[in-house]
């Protein structure tokens, strides 16, 4: 019995040794050479890099003005900063100003800021947007005495603006194969939780008054809350309903780029956000938005609190979103 056992054991060891030898031989031989070629080819193609550090600096630059609540000095000055950043990156900048009335009757001096980046040769365009205003009240703050303070908005939504500003720098350095329009929308966050139409006032205005007559990009991508550690970009309901092929292409780009841990396969709930009004205007638009099914409100822990500050931004999350967009735009994986 013992002999049979040791015979079987010897046979097993031998098989393992042979398998080990063949794999060792493979890794030193032609297989490895092929892998090296593939790696260097990939390194050659992934030449356009999105800088997470620059994006983080852009989050801080916005927050340094203070909360960008419509009607405040911080809002005015940051609006000028955003327009000048786009201009410095070579965009044609259009400022769309309007006085919009909030649900509580407040008249908001709103400013949508558009930066147009031309393609080498193409009339086909992509719209990328984020809201740049801050909520006037931290009404979800755990401390009731702080709920009337404004939100600093590092993640909601300086993060999305910062990713697009860093992308603007990339677009200046590398002419894109399609035209890109960056739209910073105002007055998103002066909303009332009992009224869907009280949100996204800047987008609603833009949808009715596009910055160019007959403006028709192929599709739009909205960024909202793209800077928290451990962000989970589930497939938002209205995005899947109105722009399924855009969701598919963006998620494919993210997965191929190695960011599958952020861009999850899970379906998220619906969020009344800027993209809904862009979709209603006939432009298929998705929302890349951090969805936390286990939190009370469905968003990141500091949402609409005084804790939404730059020290809570993770550059790795900015990188996942920014590099995915770069790889999608330039077709590099
Ligand atoms: C609602 O809660 C209805 N919409 C959330 C949209 C939002 C607020 N995005 C950032 N802040
Ligand atoms: Zn908000």
Tab-separated table of C-alpha atoms and ligand atoms in Angstrom:
chain	number	residue	atom	x	y	z
A	1	UNK	CA	0.000	0.000	0.000
A	2	UNK	CA	2.724	2.353	1.018
A	3	UNK	CA	4.534	1.505	-2.239
A	4	UNK	CA	1.520	2.254	-4.343
A	5	UNK	CA	1.098	5.510	-2.481
A	6	UNK	CA	4.693	6.518	-3.007
A	7	UNK	CA	4.411	5.481	-6.652
A	8	UNK	CA	1.413	7.771	-7.103
A	9	UNK	CA	3.202	10.508	-5.177
A	10	UNK	CA	6.292	10.117	-7.371
A	11	UNK	CA	4.172	10.247	-10.518
A	12	UNK	CA	2.458	13.399	-9.262
A	13	UNK	CA	5.757	15.060	-8.397
A	14	UNK	CA	7.076	14.166	-11.812
A	15	UNK	CA	4.033	15.642	-13.521
A	16	UNK	CA	4.391	18.850	-11.490
A	17	UNK	CA	8.098	18.987	-12.368
A	18	UNK	CA	7.353	18.562	-16.083
A	19	UNK	CA	4.633	21.193	-15.939
A	20	UNK	CA	6.981	23.471	-14.031
A	21	UNK	CA	9.721	22.910	-16.584
A	22	UNK	CA	7.498	23.613	-19.528
A	23	UNK	CA	6.131	26.804	-17.997
A	24	UNK	CA	9.623	27.905	-16.982
A	25	UNK	CA	10.819	27.225	-20.500
A	26	UNK	CA	7.828	29.140	-21.872
A	27	UNK	CA	8.481	32.175	-19.727
A	28	UNK	CA	12.118	32.332	-20.740
A	29	UNK	CA	11.499	31.553	-24.390
A	30	UNK	CA	9.464	32.924	-27.215
A	31	UNK	CA	6.273	33.434	-25.139
A	32	UNK	CA	8.056	35.959	-23.006
A	33	UNK	CA	9.455	37.790	-26.001
A	34	UNK	CA	5.937	38.088	-27.360
A	35	UNK	CA	4.737	39.446	-24.004
A	36	UNK	CA	7.516	42.009	-23.978
A	37	UNK	CA	6.590	43.168	-27.478
A	38	UNK	CA	2.949	43.432	-26.433
A	39	UNK	CA	3.926	45.396	-23.299
A	40	UNK	CA	6.088	47.840	-25.190
A	41	UNK	CA	3.410	48.267	-27.850
A	42	UNK	CA	0.959	49.085	-25.075
A	43	UNK	CA	3.439	51.479	-23.472
A	44	UNK	CA	3.828	53.187	-26.854
A	45	UNK	CA	0.115	53.611	-27.399
A	46	UNK	CA	-0.696	54.786	-23.862
A	47	UNK	CA	1.332	57.923	-24.451
A	48	UNK	CA	-1.243	60.476	-23.416
A	49	UNK	CA	-1.269	60.712	-19.658
A	50	UNK	CA	-3.872	62.337	-17.449
A	51	UNK	CA	-2.147	63.885	-14.428
A	52	UNK	CA	-3.982	63.211	-11.172
A	53	UNK	CA	-1.722	65.694	-9.353
A	54	UNK	CA	-2.690	68.509	-11.728
A	55	UNK	CA	-6.352	67.607	-11.339
A	56	UNK	CA	-6.015	67.660	-7.541
A	57	UNK	CA	-4.378	71.096	-7.772
A	58	UNK	CA	-7.433	72.255	-9.750
A	59	UNK	CA	-9.771	71.013	-6.981
A	60	UNK	CA	-7.768	73.041	-4.459
A	61	UNK	CA	-7.635	76.117	-6.714
A	62	UNK	CA	-11.435	76.205	-6.893
A	63	UNK	CA	-11.872	75.659	-3.153
A	64	UNK	CA	-9.338	78.406	-2.395
A	65	UNK	CA	-11.955	80.908	-3.623
A	66	UNK	CA	-14.335	79.640	-0.921
A	67	UNK	CA	-17.752	78.042	-1.489
A	68	UNK	CA	-18.831	78.999	-5.057
A	69	UNK	CA	-22.420	79.845	-4.174
A	70	UNK	CA	-24.179	81.907	-6.861
A	71	UNK	CA	-24.265	85.589	-5.905
A	72	UNK	CA	-21.048	85.500	-3.857
A	73	UNK	CA	-17.640	87.012	-4.569
A	74	UNK	CA	-16.106	83.496	-4.513
A	75	UNK	CA	-18.510	82.448	-7.276
A	76	UNK	CA	-17.714	85.499	-9.424
A	77	UNK	CA	-13.980	85.111	-9.067
A	78	UNK	CA	-13.988	81.356	-9.648
A	79	UNK	CA	-16.111	81.830	-12.786
A	80	UNK	CA	-13.423	84.152	-14.149
A	81	UNK	CA	-10.758	81.606	-13.211
A	82	UNK	CA	-12.526	78.759	-15.037
A	83	UNK	CA	-13.023	80.832	-18.186
A	84	UNK	CA	-9.377	81.939	-18.138
A	85	UNK	CA	-8.137	78.349	-17.625
A	86	UNK	CA	-10.098	77.171	-20.685
A	87	UNK	CA	-8.783	80.113	-22.700
A	88	UNK	CA	-5.202	79.408	-21.613
A	89	UNK	CA	-5.670	75.855	-22.912
A	90	UNK	CA	-6.577	77.177	-26.350
A	91	UNK	CA	-10.348	76.841	-26.201
A	92	UNK	CA	-12.816	79.224	-27.755
A	93	UNK	CA	-14.732	80.350	-24.668
A	94	UNK	CA	-18.378	81.366	-24.536
A	95	UNK	CA	-19.944	82.768	-21.359
A	96	UNK	CA	-23.666	82.318	-21.091
A	97	UNK	CA	-25.103	84.546	-18.390
A	98	UNK	CA	-28.683	84.484	-17.095
A	99	UNK	CA	-30.620	85.422	-14.016
A	100	UNK	CA	-32.382	82.257	-12.893
A	101	UNK	CA	-35.028	82.036	-10.202
A	102	UNK	CA	-34.547	79.365	-7.544
A	103	UNK	CA	-37.417	77.455	-5.899
A	104	UNK	CA	-37.268	79.814	-2.902
A	105	UNK	CA	-37.533	82.905	-5.121
A	106	UNK	CA	-33.844	83.835	-4.927
A	107	UNK	CA	-32.580	85.398	-8.159
A	108	UNK	CA	-29.312	83.701	-9.114
A	109	UNK	CA	-26.701	85.438	-11.297
A	110	UNK	CA	-25.835	82.289	-13.232
A	111	UNK	CA	-22.994	81.733	-15.683
A	112	UNK	CA	-22.573	78.668	-17.883
A	113	UNK	CA	-19.044	78.523	-19.281
A	114	UNK	CA	-18.302	76.685	-22.532
A	115	UNK	CA	-14.873	75.880	-23.951
A	116	UNK	CA	-14.795	74.641	-27.548
A	117	UNK	CA	-11.834	72.514	-28.640
A	118	UNK	CA	-11.661	71.834	-32.359
A	119	UNK	CA	-10.648	68.534	-33.852
A	120	UNK	CA	-7.957	68.345	-36.515
A	121	UNK	CA	-10.701	67.744	-39.034
A	122	UNK	CA	-14.223	66.793	-38.049
A	123	UNK	CA	-17.658	68.124	-37.456
A	124	UNK	CA	-18.328	65.339	-34.975
A	125	UNK	CA	-18.244	66.520	-31.383
A	126	UNK	CA	-18.468	65.236	-27.821
A	127	UNK	CA	-19.887	67.234	-24.904
A	128	UNK	CA	-18.284	66.908	-21.455
A	129	UNK	CA	-19.883	68.683	-18.512
A	130	UNK	CA	-19.835	69.239	-14.759
A	131	UNK	CA	-21.552	71.731	-12.493
A	132	UNK	CA	-19.300	74.330	-10.882
A	133	UNK	CA	-21.571	75.930	-8.261
A	134	UNK	CA	-21.795	74.940	-4.598
A	135	UNK	CA	-24.871	74.189	-2.534
A	136	UNK	CA	-25.729	77.153	-0.285
A	137	UNK	CA	-26.601	74.917	2.680
A	138	UNK	CA	-24.906	71.854	4.166
A	139	UNK	CA	-28.367	70.497	4.955
A	140	UNK	CA	-27.146	66.905	5.378
A	141	UNK	CA	-24.499	67.814	7.961
A	142	UNK	CA	-24.582	65.491	10.988
A	143	UNK	CA	-24.382	68.608	13.214
A	144	UNK	CA	-27.747	70.432	12.975
A	145	UNK	CA	-26.112	73.719	14.018
A	146	UNK	CA	-23.993	73.700	10.834
A	147	UNK	CA	-26.733	72.971	8.286
A	148	UNK	CA	-27.073	76.603	7.206
A	149	UNK	CA	-23.387	76.881	6.292
A	150	UNK	CA	-22.473	76.635	2.583
A	151	UNK	CA	-20.858	73.480	1.208
A	152	UNK	CA	-17.202	73.773	0.117
A	153	UNK	CA	-17.946	71.327	-2.676
A	154	UNK	CA	-14.537	69.718	-3.200
A	155	UNK	CA	-16.185	66.544	-4.462
A	156	UNK	CA	-19.613	68.065	-5.258
A	157	UNK	CA	-18.566	69.220	-7.787
A	158	UNK	CA	-15.060	70.772	-7.983
A	159	UNK	CA	-13.816	67.220	-8.678
A	160	UNK	CA	-15.644	66.978	-12.013
A	161	UNK	CA	-14.579	70.492	-13.032
A	162	UNK	CA	-10.972	69.689	-12.067
A	163	UNK	CA	-10.936	66.523	-14.195
A	164	UNK	CA	-12.222	68.542	-17.161
A	165	UNK	CA	-9.661	71.327	-16.587
A	166	UNK	CA	-6.834	68.785	-16.602
A	167	UNK	CA	-8.375	67.248	-19.701
A	168	UNK	CA	-8.357	70.733	-21.295
A	169	UNK	CA	-4.586	70.827	-20.753
A	170	UNK	CA	-4.295	67.412	-22.454
A	171	UNK	CA	-6.458	68.606	-25.376
A	172	UNK	CA	-4.122	71.548	-25.930
A	173	UNK	CA	-1.064	69.271	-25.994
A	174	UNK	CA	-2.650	66.621	-28.253
A	175	UNK	CA	-5.193	67.610	-30.907
A	176	UNK	CA	-8.129	65.223	-30.413
A	177	UNK	CA	-9.633	63.178	-33.260
A	178	UNK	CA	-13.109	64.617	-32.478
A	179	UNK	CA	-14.220	68.078	-31.420
A	180	UNK	CA	-14.648	68.424	-27.658
A	181	UNK	CA	-16.883	70.910	-25.865
A	182	UNK	CA	-16.397	71.386	-22.149
A	183	UNK	CA	-19.436	72.864	-20.421
A	184	UNK	CA	-19.327	74.090	-16.824
A	185	UNK	CA	-22.938	74.492	-15.778
A	186	UNK	CA	-24.047	76.770	-12.981
A	187	UNK	CA	-26.871	76.657	-10.435
A	188	UNK	CA	-27.191	72.888	-10.215
A	189	UNK	CA	-27.207	72.634	-6.460
A	190	UNK	CA	-29.738	75.257	-5.257
A	191	UNK	CA	-32.373	72.514	-5.238
A	192	UNK	CA	-35.267	71.426	-3.067
A	193	UNK	CA	-35.519	67.709	-2.307
A	194	UNK	CA	-39.275	67.766	-2.938
A	195	UNK	CA	-39.016	69.195	-6.446
A	196	UNK	CA	-36.956	67.583	-9.236
A	197	UNK	CA	-37.166	70.638	-11.481
A	198	UNK	CA	-35.625	72.904	-8.845
A	199	UNK	CA	-32.197	71.301	-9.510
A	200	UNK	CA	-29.867	71.847	-12.464
A	201	UNK	CA	-31.190	75.318	-13.334
A	202	UNK	CA	-28.092	76.157	-15.381
A	203	UNK	CA	-28.475	72.999	-17.489
A	204	UNK	CA	-32.174	73.612	-17.951
A	205	UNK	CA	-31.394	77.107	-19.221
A	206	UNK	CA	-28.624	75.806	-21.530
A	207	UNK	CA	-30.861	73.033	-22.903
A	208	UNK	CA	-33.413	75.657	-23.960
A	209	UNK	CA	-30.712	78.096	-25.158
A	210	UNK	CA	-27.779	76.126	-26.582
A	211	UNK	CA	-24.572	78.151	-26.976
A	212	UNK	CA	-24.762	77.451	-30.736
A	213	UNK	CA	-27.929	77.176	-32.763
A	214	UNK	CA	-28.658	73.560	-33.695
A	215	UNK	CA	-25.803	72.263	-31.501
A	216	UNK	CA	-25.754	68.447	-31.885
A	217	UNK	CA	-22.822	66.576	-30.369
A	218	UNK	CA	-22.774	62.791	-30.782
A	219	UNK	CA	-23.236	62.356	-27.029
A	220	UNK	CA	-22.545	63.902	-23.627
A	221	UNK	CA	-20.789	62.763	-20.450
A	222	UNK	CA	-21.536	64.420	-17.110
A	223	UNK	CA	-19.088	64.102	-14.199
A	224	UNK	CA	-20.523	64.452	-10.698
A	225	UNK	CA	-18.670	63.562	-7.478
A	226	UNK	CA	-15.680	61.880	-9.109
A	227	UNK	CA	-13.072	62.429	-6.385
A	228	UNK	CA	-13.965	60.491	-3.231
A	229	UNK	CA	-11.846	57.558	-2.058
A	230	UNK	CA	-13.412	54.244	-3.071
A	231	UNK	CA	-15.881	55.857	-5.479
A	232	UNK	CA	-18.364	53.445	-7.050
A	233	UNK	CA	-19.586	54.428	-10.494
A	234	UNK	CA	-22.645	52.255	-10.943
A	235	UNK	CA	-24.633	52.476	-14.176
A	236	UNK	CA	-27.044	55.312	-13.407
A	237	UNK	CA	-30.630	54.602	-14.422
A	238	UNK	CA	-31.374	57.533	-16.803
A	239	UNK	CA	-27.969	57.092	-18.464
A	240	UNK	CA	-28.791	53.476	-19.305
A	241	UNK	CA	-32.300	54.449	-20.427
A	242	UNK	CA	-31.291	57.348	-22.718
A	243	UNK	CA	-27.716	56.559	-23.740
A	244	UNK	CA	-27.054	52.803	-23.405
A	245	UNK	CA	-24.294	52.709	-26.032
A	246	UNK	CA	-22.430	55.557	-24.303
A	247	UNK	CA	-22.589	53.693	-20.968
A	248	UNK	CA	-21.276	50.583	-22.712
A	249	UNK	CA	-18.393	52.417	-24.435
A	250	UNK	CA	-17.315	54.333	-21.327
A	251	UNK	CA	-17.445	51.248	-19.097
A	252	UNK	CA	-15.516	49.247	-21.706
A	253	UNK	CA	-12.870	51.989	-21.863
A	254	UNK	CA	-12.629	52.022	-18.052
A	255	UNK	CA	-12.281	48.249	-17.831
A	256	UNK	CA	-9.646	48.103	-20.577
A	257	UNK	CA	-7.785	50.892	-18.799
A	258	UNK	CA	-7.695	48.922	-15.533
A	259	UNK	CA	-10.320	50.886	-13.595
A	260	UNK	CA	-12.933	48.169	-13.224
A	261	UNK	CA	-12.855	48.513	-9.440
A	262	UNK	CA	-14.371	52.020	-9.782
A	263	UNK	CA	-16.650	51.418	-12.797
A	264	UNK	CA	-18.773	48.598	-11.458
A	265	UNK	CA	-21.117	46.409	-13.474
A	266	UNK	CA	-23.922	47.204	-11.028
A	267	UNK	CA	-27.037	49.189	-12.000
A	268	UNK	CA	-27.506	52.303	-9.879
A	269	UNK	CA	-30.714	54.157	-9.149
A	270	UNK	CA	-31.820	57.217	-11.103
A	271	UNK	CA	-30.471	60.658	-10.148
A	272	UNK	CA	-32.109	63.915	-11.237
A	273	UNK	CA	-28.927	65.578	-12.385
A	274	UNK	CA	-27.743	67.834	-15.240
A	275	UNK	CA	-27.671	64.951	-17.756
A	276	UNK	CA	-31.454	64.419	-17.522
A	277	UNK	CA	-32.054	67.887	-19.024
A	278	UNK	CA	-29.378	67.353	-21.674
A	279	UNK	CA	-31.082	64.064	-22.645
A	280	UNK	CA	-34.467	65.823	-22.758
A	281	UNK	CA	-32.951	68.238	-25.300
A	282	UNK	CA	-32.232	65.251	-27.552
A	283	UNK	CA	-28.539	64.714	-26.742
A	284	UNK	CA	-27.862	61.244	-25.284
A	285	UNK	CA	-25.920	61.959	-22.094
A	286	UNK	CA	-24.667	59.779	-19.255
A	287	UNK	CA	-23.793	60.627	-15.647
A	288	UNK	CA	-20.594	59.265	-14.124
A	289	UNK	CA	-21.683	59.632	-10.512
A	290	UNK	CA	-20.517	57.975	-7.306
A	291	UNK	CA	-23.295	55.696	-6.048
A	292	UNK	CA	-23.234	54.208	-2.540
A	293	UNK	CA	-26.179	51.883	-2.103
A	294	UNK	CA	-25.405	51.372	1.590
A	295	UNK	CA	-25.525	55.062	2.542
A	296	UNK	CA	-28.727	56.770	3.604
A	297	UNK	CA	-28.813	59.218	0.682
A	298	UNK	CA	-27.047	57.035	-1.916
A	299	UNK	CA	-24.022	59.340	-2.197
A	300	UNK	CA	-20.493	59.612	-0.715
A	301	UNK	CA	-20.213	60.126	3.060
A	302	UNK	CA	-19.582	63.907	2.998
A	303	UNK	CA	-22.395	64.740	0.556
A	304	UNK	CA	-23.984	68.129	1.342
A	305	UNK	CA	-22.015	68.404	4.582
A	306	UNK	CA	-19.285	70.771	5.783
A	307	UNK	CA	-16.853	67.832	5.407
A	308	UNK	CA	-16.807	68.015	1.581
A	309	UNK	CA	-13.310	69.548	1.582
A	310	UNK	CA	-10.163	68.989	-0.536
A	311	UNK	CA	-8.453	66.836	2.116
A	312	UNK	CA	-11.127	64.202	1.393
A	313	UNK	CA	-10.275	63.997	-2.321
A	314	UNK	CA	-8.357	60.945	-3.534
A	315	UNK	CA	-6.255	61.641	-6.639
A	316	UNK	CA	-6.509	57.951	-7.567
A	317	UNK	CA	-10.238	58.415	-8.195
A	318	UNK	CA	-9.634	61.546	-10.309
A	319	UNK	CA	-7.092	59.501	-12.273
A	320	UNK	CA	-9.524	56.622	-12.911
A	321	UNK	CA	-12.095	58.976	-14.412
A	322	UNK	CA	-9.682	61.293	-16.226
A	323	UNK	CA	-7.535	58.574	-17.791
A	324	UNK	CA	-10.671	56.692	-18.866
A	325	UNK	CA	-11.883	59.823	-20.684
A	326	UNK	CA	-8.468	60.365	-22.291
A	327	UNK	CA	-8.314	56.744	-23.457
A	328	UNK	CA	-11.867	56.946	-24.817
A	329	UNK	CA	-11.252	60.223	-26.684
A	330	UNK	CA	-7.914	59.206	-28.199
A	331	UNK	CA	-8.838	55.549	-28.648
A	332	UNK	CA	-5.843	54.313	-26.667
A	333	UNK	CA	-5.947	51.278	-24.381
B	1	LIG	C1	-31.090	65.080	-6.220
B	1	LIG	O1	-30.768	64.799	-5.082
B	1	LIG	C2	-32.500	65.225	-6.656
B	1	LIG	N1	-30.193	65.267	-7.144
B	1	LIG	C3	-28.821	65.231	-6.815
B	1	LIG	C4	-28.046	65.924	-7.835
B	1	LIG	C5	-26.850	66.511	-7.215
B	1	LIG	C6	-26.815	67.306	-6.142
B	1	LIG	N2	-25.642	66.341	-7.628
B	1	LIG	C7	-24.851	66.999	-6.850
B	1	LIG	N3	-25.541	67.593	-5.928
B	2	LIG	ZN1	-24.918	68.707	-4.494
